[in-house]
mmCIF file of C-alpha atoms in Angstrom:
data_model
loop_
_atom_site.group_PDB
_atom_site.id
_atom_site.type_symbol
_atom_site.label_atom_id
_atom_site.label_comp_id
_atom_site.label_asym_id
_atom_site.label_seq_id
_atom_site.Cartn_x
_atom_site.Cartn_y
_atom_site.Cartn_z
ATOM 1 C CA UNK A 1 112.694 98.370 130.310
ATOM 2 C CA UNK A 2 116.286 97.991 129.378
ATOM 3 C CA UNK A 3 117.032 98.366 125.389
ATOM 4 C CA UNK A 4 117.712 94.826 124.975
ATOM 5 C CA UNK A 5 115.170 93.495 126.380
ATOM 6 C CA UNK A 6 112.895 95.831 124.137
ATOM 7 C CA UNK A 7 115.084 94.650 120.826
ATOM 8 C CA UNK A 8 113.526 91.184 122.092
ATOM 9 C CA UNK A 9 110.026 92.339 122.300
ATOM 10 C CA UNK A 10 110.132 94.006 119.358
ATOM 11 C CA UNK A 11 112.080 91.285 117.329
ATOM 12 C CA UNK A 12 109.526 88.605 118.647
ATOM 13 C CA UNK A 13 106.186 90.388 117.403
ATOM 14 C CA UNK A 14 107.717 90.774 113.960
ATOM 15 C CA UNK A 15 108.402 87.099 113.765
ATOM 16 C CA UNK A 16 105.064 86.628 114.899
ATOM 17 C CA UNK A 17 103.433 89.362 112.629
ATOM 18 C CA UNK A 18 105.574 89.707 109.877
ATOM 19 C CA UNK A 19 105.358 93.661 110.087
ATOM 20 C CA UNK A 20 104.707 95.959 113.272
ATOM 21 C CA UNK A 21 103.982 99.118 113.089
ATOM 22 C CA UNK A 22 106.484 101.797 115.276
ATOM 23 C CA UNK A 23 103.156 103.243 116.695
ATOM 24 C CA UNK A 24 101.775 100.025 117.928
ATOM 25 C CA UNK A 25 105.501 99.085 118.848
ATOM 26 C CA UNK A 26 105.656 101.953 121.167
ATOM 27 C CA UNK A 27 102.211 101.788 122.954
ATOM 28 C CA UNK A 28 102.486 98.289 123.494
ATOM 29 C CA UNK A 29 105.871 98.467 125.430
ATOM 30 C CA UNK A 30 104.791 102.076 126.562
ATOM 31 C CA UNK A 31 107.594 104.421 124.927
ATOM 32 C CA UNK A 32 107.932 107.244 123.134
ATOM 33 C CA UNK A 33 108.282 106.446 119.149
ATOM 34 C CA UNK A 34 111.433 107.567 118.629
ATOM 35 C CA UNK A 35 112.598 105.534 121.298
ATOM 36 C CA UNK A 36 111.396 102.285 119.095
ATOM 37 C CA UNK A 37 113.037 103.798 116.163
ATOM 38 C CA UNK A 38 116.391 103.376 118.268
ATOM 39 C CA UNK A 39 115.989 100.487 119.152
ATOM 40 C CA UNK A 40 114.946 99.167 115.825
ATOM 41 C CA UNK A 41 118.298 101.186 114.092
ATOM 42 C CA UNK A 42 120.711 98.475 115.191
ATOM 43 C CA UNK A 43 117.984 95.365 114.408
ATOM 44 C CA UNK A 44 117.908 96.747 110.729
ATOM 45 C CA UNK A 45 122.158 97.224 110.626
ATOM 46 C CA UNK A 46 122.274 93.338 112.136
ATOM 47 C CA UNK A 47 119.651 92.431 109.154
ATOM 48 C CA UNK A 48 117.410 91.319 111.661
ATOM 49 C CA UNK A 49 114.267 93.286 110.509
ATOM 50 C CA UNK A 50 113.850 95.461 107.659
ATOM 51 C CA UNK A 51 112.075 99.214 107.712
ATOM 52 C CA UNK A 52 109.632 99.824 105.581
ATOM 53 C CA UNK A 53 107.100 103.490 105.452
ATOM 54 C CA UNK A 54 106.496 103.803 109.185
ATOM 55 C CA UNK A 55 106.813 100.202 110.264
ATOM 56 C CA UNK A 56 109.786 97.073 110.410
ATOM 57 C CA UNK A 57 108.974 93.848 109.072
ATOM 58 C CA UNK A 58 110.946 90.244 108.707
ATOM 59 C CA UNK A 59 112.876 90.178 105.853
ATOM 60 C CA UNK A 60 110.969 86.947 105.176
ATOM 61 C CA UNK A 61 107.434 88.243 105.053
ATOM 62 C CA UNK A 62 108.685 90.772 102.577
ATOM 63 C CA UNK A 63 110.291 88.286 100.375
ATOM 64 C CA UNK A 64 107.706 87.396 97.383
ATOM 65 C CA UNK A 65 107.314 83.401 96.975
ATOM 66 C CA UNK A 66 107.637 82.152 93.244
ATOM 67 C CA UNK A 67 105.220 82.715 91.144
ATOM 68 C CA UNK A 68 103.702 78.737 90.264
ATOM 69 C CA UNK A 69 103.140 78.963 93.665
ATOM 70 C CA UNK A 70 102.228 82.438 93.892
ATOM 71 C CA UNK A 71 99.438 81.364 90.934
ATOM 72 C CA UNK A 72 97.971 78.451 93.529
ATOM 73 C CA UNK A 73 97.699 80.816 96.661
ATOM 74 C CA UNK A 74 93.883 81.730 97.259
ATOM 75 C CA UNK A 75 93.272 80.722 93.912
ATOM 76 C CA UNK A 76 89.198 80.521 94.209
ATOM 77 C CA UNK A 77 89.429 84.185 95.829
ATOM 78 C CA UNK A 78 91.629 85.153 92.365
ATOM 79 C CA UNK A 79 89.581 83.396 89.723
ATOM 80 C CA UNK A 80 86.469 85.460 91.325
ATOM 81 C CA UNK A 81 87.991 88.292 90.963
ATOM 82 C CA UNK A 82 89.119 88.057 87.526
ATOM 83 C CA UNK A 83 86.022 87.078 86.665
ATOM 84 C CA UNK A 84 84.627 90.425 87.717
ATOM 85 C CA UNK A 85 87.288 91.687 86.454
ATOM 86 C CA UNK A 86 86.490 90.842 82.692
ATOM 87 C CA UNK A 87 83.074 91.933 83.004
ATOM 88 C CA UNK A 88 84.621 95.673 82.888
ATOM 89 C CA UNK A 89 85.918 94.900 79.894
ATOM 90 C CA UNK A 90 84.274 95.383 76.291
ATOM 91 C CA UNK A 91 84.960 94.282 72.888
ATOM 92 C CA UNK A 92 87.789 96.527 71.335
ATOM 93 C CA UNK A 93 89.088 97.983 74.838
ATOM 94 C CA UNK A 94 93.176 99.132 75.135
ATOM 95 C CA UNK A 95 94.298 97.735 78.409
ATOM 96 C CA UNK A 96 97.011 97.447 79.974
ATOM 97 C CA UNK A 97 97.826 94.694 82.502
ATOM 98 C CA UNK A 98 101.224 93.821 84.176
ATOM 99 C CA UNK A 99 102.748 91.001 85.549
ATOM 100 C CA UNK A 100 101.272 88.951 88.497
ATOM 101 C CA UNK A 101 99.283 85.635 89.403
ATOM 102 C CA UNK A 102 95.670 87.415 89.665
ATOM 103 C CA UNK A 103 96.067 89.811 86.666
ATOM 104 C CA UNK A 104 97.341 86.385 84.578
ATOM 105 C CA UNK A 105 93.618 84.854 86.147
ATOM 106 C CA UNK A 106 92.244 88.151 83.965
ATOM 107 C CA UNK A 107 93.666 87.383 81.016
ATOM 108 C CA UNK A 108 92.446 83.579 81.174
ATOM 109 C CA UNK A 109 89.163 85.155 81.741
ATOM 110 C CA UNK A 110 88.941 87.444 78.753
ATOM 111 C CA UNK A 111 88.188 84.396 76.255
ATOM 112 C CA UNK A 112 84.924 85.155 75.290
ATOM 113 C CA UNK A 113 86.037 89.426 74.875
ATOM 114 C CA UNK A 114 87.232 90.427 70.764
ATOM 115 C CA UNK A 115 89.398 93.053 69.342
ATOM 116 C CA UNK A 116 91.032 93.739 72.443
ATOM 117 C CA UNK A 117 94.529 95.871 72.325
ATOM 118 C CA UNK A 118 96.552 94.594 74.952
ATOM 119 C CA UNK A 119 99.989 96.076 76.183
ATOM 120 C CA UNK A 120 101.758 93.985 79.202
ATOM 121 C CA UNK A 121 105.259 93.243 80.360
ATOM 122 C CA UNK A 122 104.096 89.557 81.215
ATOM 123 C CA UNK A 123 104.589 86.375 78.830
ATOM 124 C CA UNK A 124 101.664 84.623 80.627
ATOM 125 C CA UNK A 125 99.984 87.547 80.192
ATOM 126 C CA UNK A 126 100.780 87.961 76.086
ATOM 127 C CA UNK A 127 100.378 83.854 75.772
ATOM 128 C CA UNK A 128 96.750 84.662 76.693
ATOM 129 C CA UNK A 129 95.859 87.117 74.871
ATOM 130 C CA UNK A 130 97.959 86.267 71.971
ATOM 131 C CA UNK A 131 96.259 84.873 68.611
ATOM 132 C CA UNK A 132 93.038 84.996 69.090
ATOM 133 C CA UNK A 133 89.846 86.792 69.002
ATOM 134 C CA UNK A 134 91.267 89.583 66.715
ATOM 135 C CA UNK A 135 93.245 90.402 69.625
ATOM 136 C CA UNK A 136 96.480 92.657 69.188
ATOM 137 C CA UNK A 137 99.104 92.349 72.095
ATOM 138 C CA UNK A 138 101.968 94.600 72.286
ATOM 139 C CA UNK A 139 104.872 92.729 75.224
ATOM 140 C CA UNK A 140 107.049 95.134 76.666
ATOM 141 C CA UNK A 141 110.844 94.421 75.980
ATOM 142 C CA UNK A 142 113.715 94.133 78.550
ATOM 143 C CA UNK A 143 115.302 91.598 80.493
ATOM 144 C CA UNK A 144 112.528 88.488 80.982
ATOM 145 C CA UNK A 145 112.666 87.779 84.979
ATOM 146 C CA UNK A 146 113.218 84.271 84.790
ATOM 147 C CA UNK A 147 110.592 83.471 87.618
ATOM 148 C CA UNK A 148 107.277 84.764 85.849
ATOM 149 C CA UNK A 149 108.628 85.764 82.349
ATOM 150 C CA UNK A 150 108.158 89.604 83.011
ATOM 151 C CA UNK A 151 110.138 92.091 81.561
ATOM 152 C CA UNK A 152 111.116 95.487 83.823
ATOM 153 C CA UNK A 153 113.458 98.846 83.977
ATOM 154 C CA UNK A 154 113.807 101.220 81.663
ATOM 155 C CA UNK A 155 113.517 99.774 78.181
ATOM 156 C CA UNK A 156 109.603 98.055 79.207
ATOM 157 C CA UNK A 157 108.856 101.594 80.804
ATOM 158 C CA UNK A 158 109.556 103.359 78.021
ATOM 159 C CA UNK A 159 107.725 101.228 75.881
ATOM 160 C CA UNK A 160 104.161 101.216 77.983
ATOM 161 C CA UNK A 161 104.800 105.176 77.853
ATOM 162 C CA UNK A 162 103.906 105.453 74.265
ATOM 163 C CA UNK A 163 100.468 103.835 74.560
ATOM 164 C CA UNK A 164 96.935 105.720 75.905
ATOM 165 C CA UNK A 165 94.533 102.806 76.961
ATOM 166 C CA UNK A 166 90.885 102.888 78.480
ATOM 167 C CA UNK A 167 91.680 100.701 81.564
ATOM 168 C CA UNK A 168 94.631 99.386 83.340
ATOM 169 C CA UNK A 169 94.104 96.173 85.672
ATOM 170 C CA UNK A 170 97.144 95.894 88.385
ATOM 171 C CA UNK A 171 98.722 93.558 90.528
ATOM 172 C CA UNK A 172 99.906 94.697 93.928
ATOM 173 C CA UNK A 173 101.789 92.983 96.359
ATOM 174 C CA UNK A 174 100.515 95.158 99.729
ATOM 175 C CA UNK A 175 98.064 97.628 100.546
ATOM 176 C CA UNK A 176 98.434 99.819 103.903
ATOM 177 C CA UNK A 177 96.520 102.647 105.541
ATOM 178 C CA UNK A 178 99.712 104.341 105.938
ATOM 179 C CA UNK A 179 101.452 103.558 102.656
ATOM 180 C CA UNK A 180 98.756 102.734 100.444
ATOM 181 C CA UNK A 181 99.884 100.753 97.459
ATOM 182 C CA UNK A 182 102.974 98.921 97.336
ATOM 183 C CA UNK A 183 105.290 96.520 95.696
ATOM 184 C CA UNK A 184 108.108 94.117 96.265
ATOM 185 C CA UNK A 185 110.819 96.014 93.440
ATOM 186 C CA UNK A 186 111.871 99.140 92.721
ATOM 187 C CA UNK A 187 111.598 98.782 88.936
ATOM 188 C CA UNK A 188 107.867 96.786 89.353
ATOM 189 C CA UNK A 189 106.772 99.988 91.279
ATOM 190 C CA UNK A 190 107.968 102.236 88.469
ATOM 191 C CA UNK A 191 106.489 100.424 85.858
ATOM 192 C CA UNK A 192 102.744 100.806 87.746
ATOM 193 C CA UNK A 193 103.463 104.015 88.045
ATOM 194 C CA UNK A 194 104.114 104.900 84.373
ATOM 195 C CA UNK A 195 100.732 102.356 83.211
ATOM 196 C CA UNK A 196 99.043 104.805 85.739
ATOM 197 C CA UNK A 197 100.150 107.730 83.633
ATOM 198 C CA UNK A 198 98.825 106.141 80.598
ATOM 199 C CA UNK A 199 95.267 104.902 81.582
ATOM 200 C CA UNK A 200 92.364 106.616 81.610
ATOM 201 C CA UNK A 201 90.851 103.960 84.311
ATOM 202 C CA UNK A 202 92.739 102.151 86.883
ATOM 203 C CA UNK A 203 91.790 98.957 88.499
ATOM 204 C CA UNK A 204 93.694 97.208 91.209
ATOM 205 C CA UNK A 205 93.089 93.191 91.469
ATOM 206 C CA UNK A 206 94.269 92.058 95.005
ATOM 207 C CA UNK A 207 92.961 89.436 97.329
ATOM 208 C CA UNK A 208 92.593 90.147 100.975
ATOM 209 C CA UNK A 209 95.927 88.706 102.325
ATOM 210 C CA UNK A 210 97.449 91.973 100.347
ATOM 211 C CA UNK A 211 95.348 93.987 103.143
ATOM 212 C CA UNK A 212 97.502 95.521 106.445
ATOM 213 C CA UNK A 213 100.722 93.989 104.476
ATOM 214 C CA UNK A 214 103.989 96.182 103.971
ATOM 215 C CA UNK A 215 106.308 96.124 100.503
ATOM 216 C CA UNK A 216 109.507 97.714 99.944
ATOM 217 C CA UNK A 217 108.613 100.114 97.546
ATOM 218 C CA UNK A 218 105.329 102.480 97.253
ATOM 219 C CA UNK A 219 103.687 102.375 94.251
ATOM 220 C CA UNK A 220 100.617 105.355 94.461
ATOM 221 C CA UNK A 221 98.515 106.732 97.187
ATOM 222 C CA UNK A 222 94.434 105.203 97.331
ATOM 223 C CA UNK A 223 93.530 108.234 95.494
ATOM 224 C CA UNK A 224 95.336 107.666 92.325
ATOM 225 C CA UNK A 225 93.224 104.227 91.663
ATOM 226 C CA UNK A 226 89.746 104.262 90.466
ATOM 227 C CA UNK A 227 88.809 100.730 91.924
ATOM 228 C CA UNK A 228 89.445 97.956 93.931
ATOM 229 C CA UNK A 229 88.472 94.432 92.792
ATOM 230 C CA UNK A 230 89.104 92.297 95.909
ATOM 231 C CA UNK A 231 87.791 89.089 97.834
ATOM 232 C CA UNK A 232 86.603 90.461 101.176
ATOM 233 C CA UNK A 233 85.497 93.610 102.520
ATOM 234 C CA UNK A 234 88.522 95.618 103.418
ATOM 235 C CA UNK A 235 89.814 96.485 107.054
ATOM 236 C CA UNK A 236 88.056 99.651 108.294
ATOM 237 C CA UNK A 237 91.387 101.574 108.595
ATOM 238 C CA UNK A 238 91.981 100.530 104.984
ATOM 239 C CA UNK A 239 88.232 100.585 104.057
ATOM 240 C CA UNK A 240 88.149 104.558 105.496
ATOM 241 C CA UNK A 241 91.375 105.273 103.293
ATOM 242 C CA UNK A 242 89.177 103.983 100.409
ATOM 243 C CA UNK A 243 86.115 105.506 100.788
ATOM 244 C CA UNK A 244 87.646 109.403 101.036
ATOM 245 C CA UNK A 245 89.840 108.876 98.251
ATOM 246 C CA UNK A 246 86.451 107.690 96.428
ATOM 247 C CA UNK A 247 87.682 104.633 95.347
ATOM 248 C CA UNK A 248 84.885 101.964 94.135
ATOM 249 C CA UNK A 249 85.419 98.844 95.668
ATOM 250 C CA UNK A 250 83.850 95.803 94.424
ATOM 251 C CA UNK A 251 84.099 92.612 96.606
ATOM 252 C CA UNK A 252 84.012 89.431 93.883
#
């Protein structure tokens, strides 16, 4: 097959996918995989398709919708989840939550929880949490995104940095076989990575549309997470991933 008419095959399964995998590129149109990553070199200088950790992907499906509407997407699958989520936590726990529509869903769900010490980098987040129950919240400083009121880069890292909490309950916007973790921004990846560092426990909240998705950035491999709070059982390629890196996963 001539190299155009591969750049067409290839460009129409990523509109139809969203992200391809150069493997599964390859086997399907029966090349080698570095003649796929060829082909795709000029797609990705055109801005046709973006690369991300072993696969290309529309630079739609990578872009993250806002976050009212973020906050509405499988919202049953997110309140069930928080709800699960809150019954890990205990009066007087330090967490540490960032910025995203089902980790806001935990905080809404923490009403009936006291004493809590909360550090976050989201307003929503802090609103929640904020005045009452004997609660203490602690809100990251920086620039304030103006879509979701979070603050990142260096000035919210450094801040999280200074605190040791029991549990930290994340956000993600992907999770891959491949890649495991991942996120849409550089400086949201770094500040995961740096409430990782601080938590003794670390729970990731993500329904299953995050499953066999690809981010821009990677945030931590499956075995730096303790467990997995999600709607549906996992795929087996993901589910396999999970279950050597011993990660508990608890399907709300």
């Amino acid at each position: 097959m001539h190299p155009t008419k591969r750049q067409s095959e290839i460009l129409k399964s990523v509109r139809l996918h969203g992200t391809c995998m150069i493997g599964d590129l390859a086997s399907s149109l029966d090349v080698s995989d570095e003649t796929i990553r060829r082909d795709v070199r000029s797609l990705v200088h055109e801005g046709l398709v973006l690369k991300v950790h072993g696969a290309i992907a529309s630079p739609d499906h990578l872009r993250e919708d806002p976050f009212m509407l973020r906050l509405q997407e499988n919202q049953e699958e997110k309140l069930r989840i928080a709800a699960r989520a809150a019954e890990m936590i205990e009066h007087g726990d330090a967490l540490m939550l960032d910025t995203g529509s089902t980790t806001t869903y935990v905080a809404h769900s923490l009403a009936s929880q006291r004493n809590l010490f909360a550090i976050t980098n989201s307003v929503e987040v802090a609103r929640s949490l904020a005045g009452r129950n004997n609660n203490r919240v602690y809100m990251a400083g920086g620039e304030l995104r103006a879509d979701d009121g979070a603050a990142f880069g260096e000035t919210a890292t450094d801040f999280v940095a200074q605190f040791q909490v029991d549990k930290a309950f994340l956000s993600i916007a992907a999770i891959s076989a491949e890649s495991g973790f991942m996120d849409h921004e550089l400086w949201e990846a770094e500040f995961c990575r740096t409430v990782i560092k601080q938590s003794k426990k670390v729970i990731i909240v993500a329904d299953h549309s995050k499953f066999e998705r690809q981010a821009l950035v990677r945030v931590c491999d499956f075995d730096t997470v303790d467990t997995l709070i999600t709607s549906r059982t996992p795929p087996p390629p993901i589910a396999a991933k999970l279950k050597s890196a011993n990660v508990d996963v608890i399907v709300a």
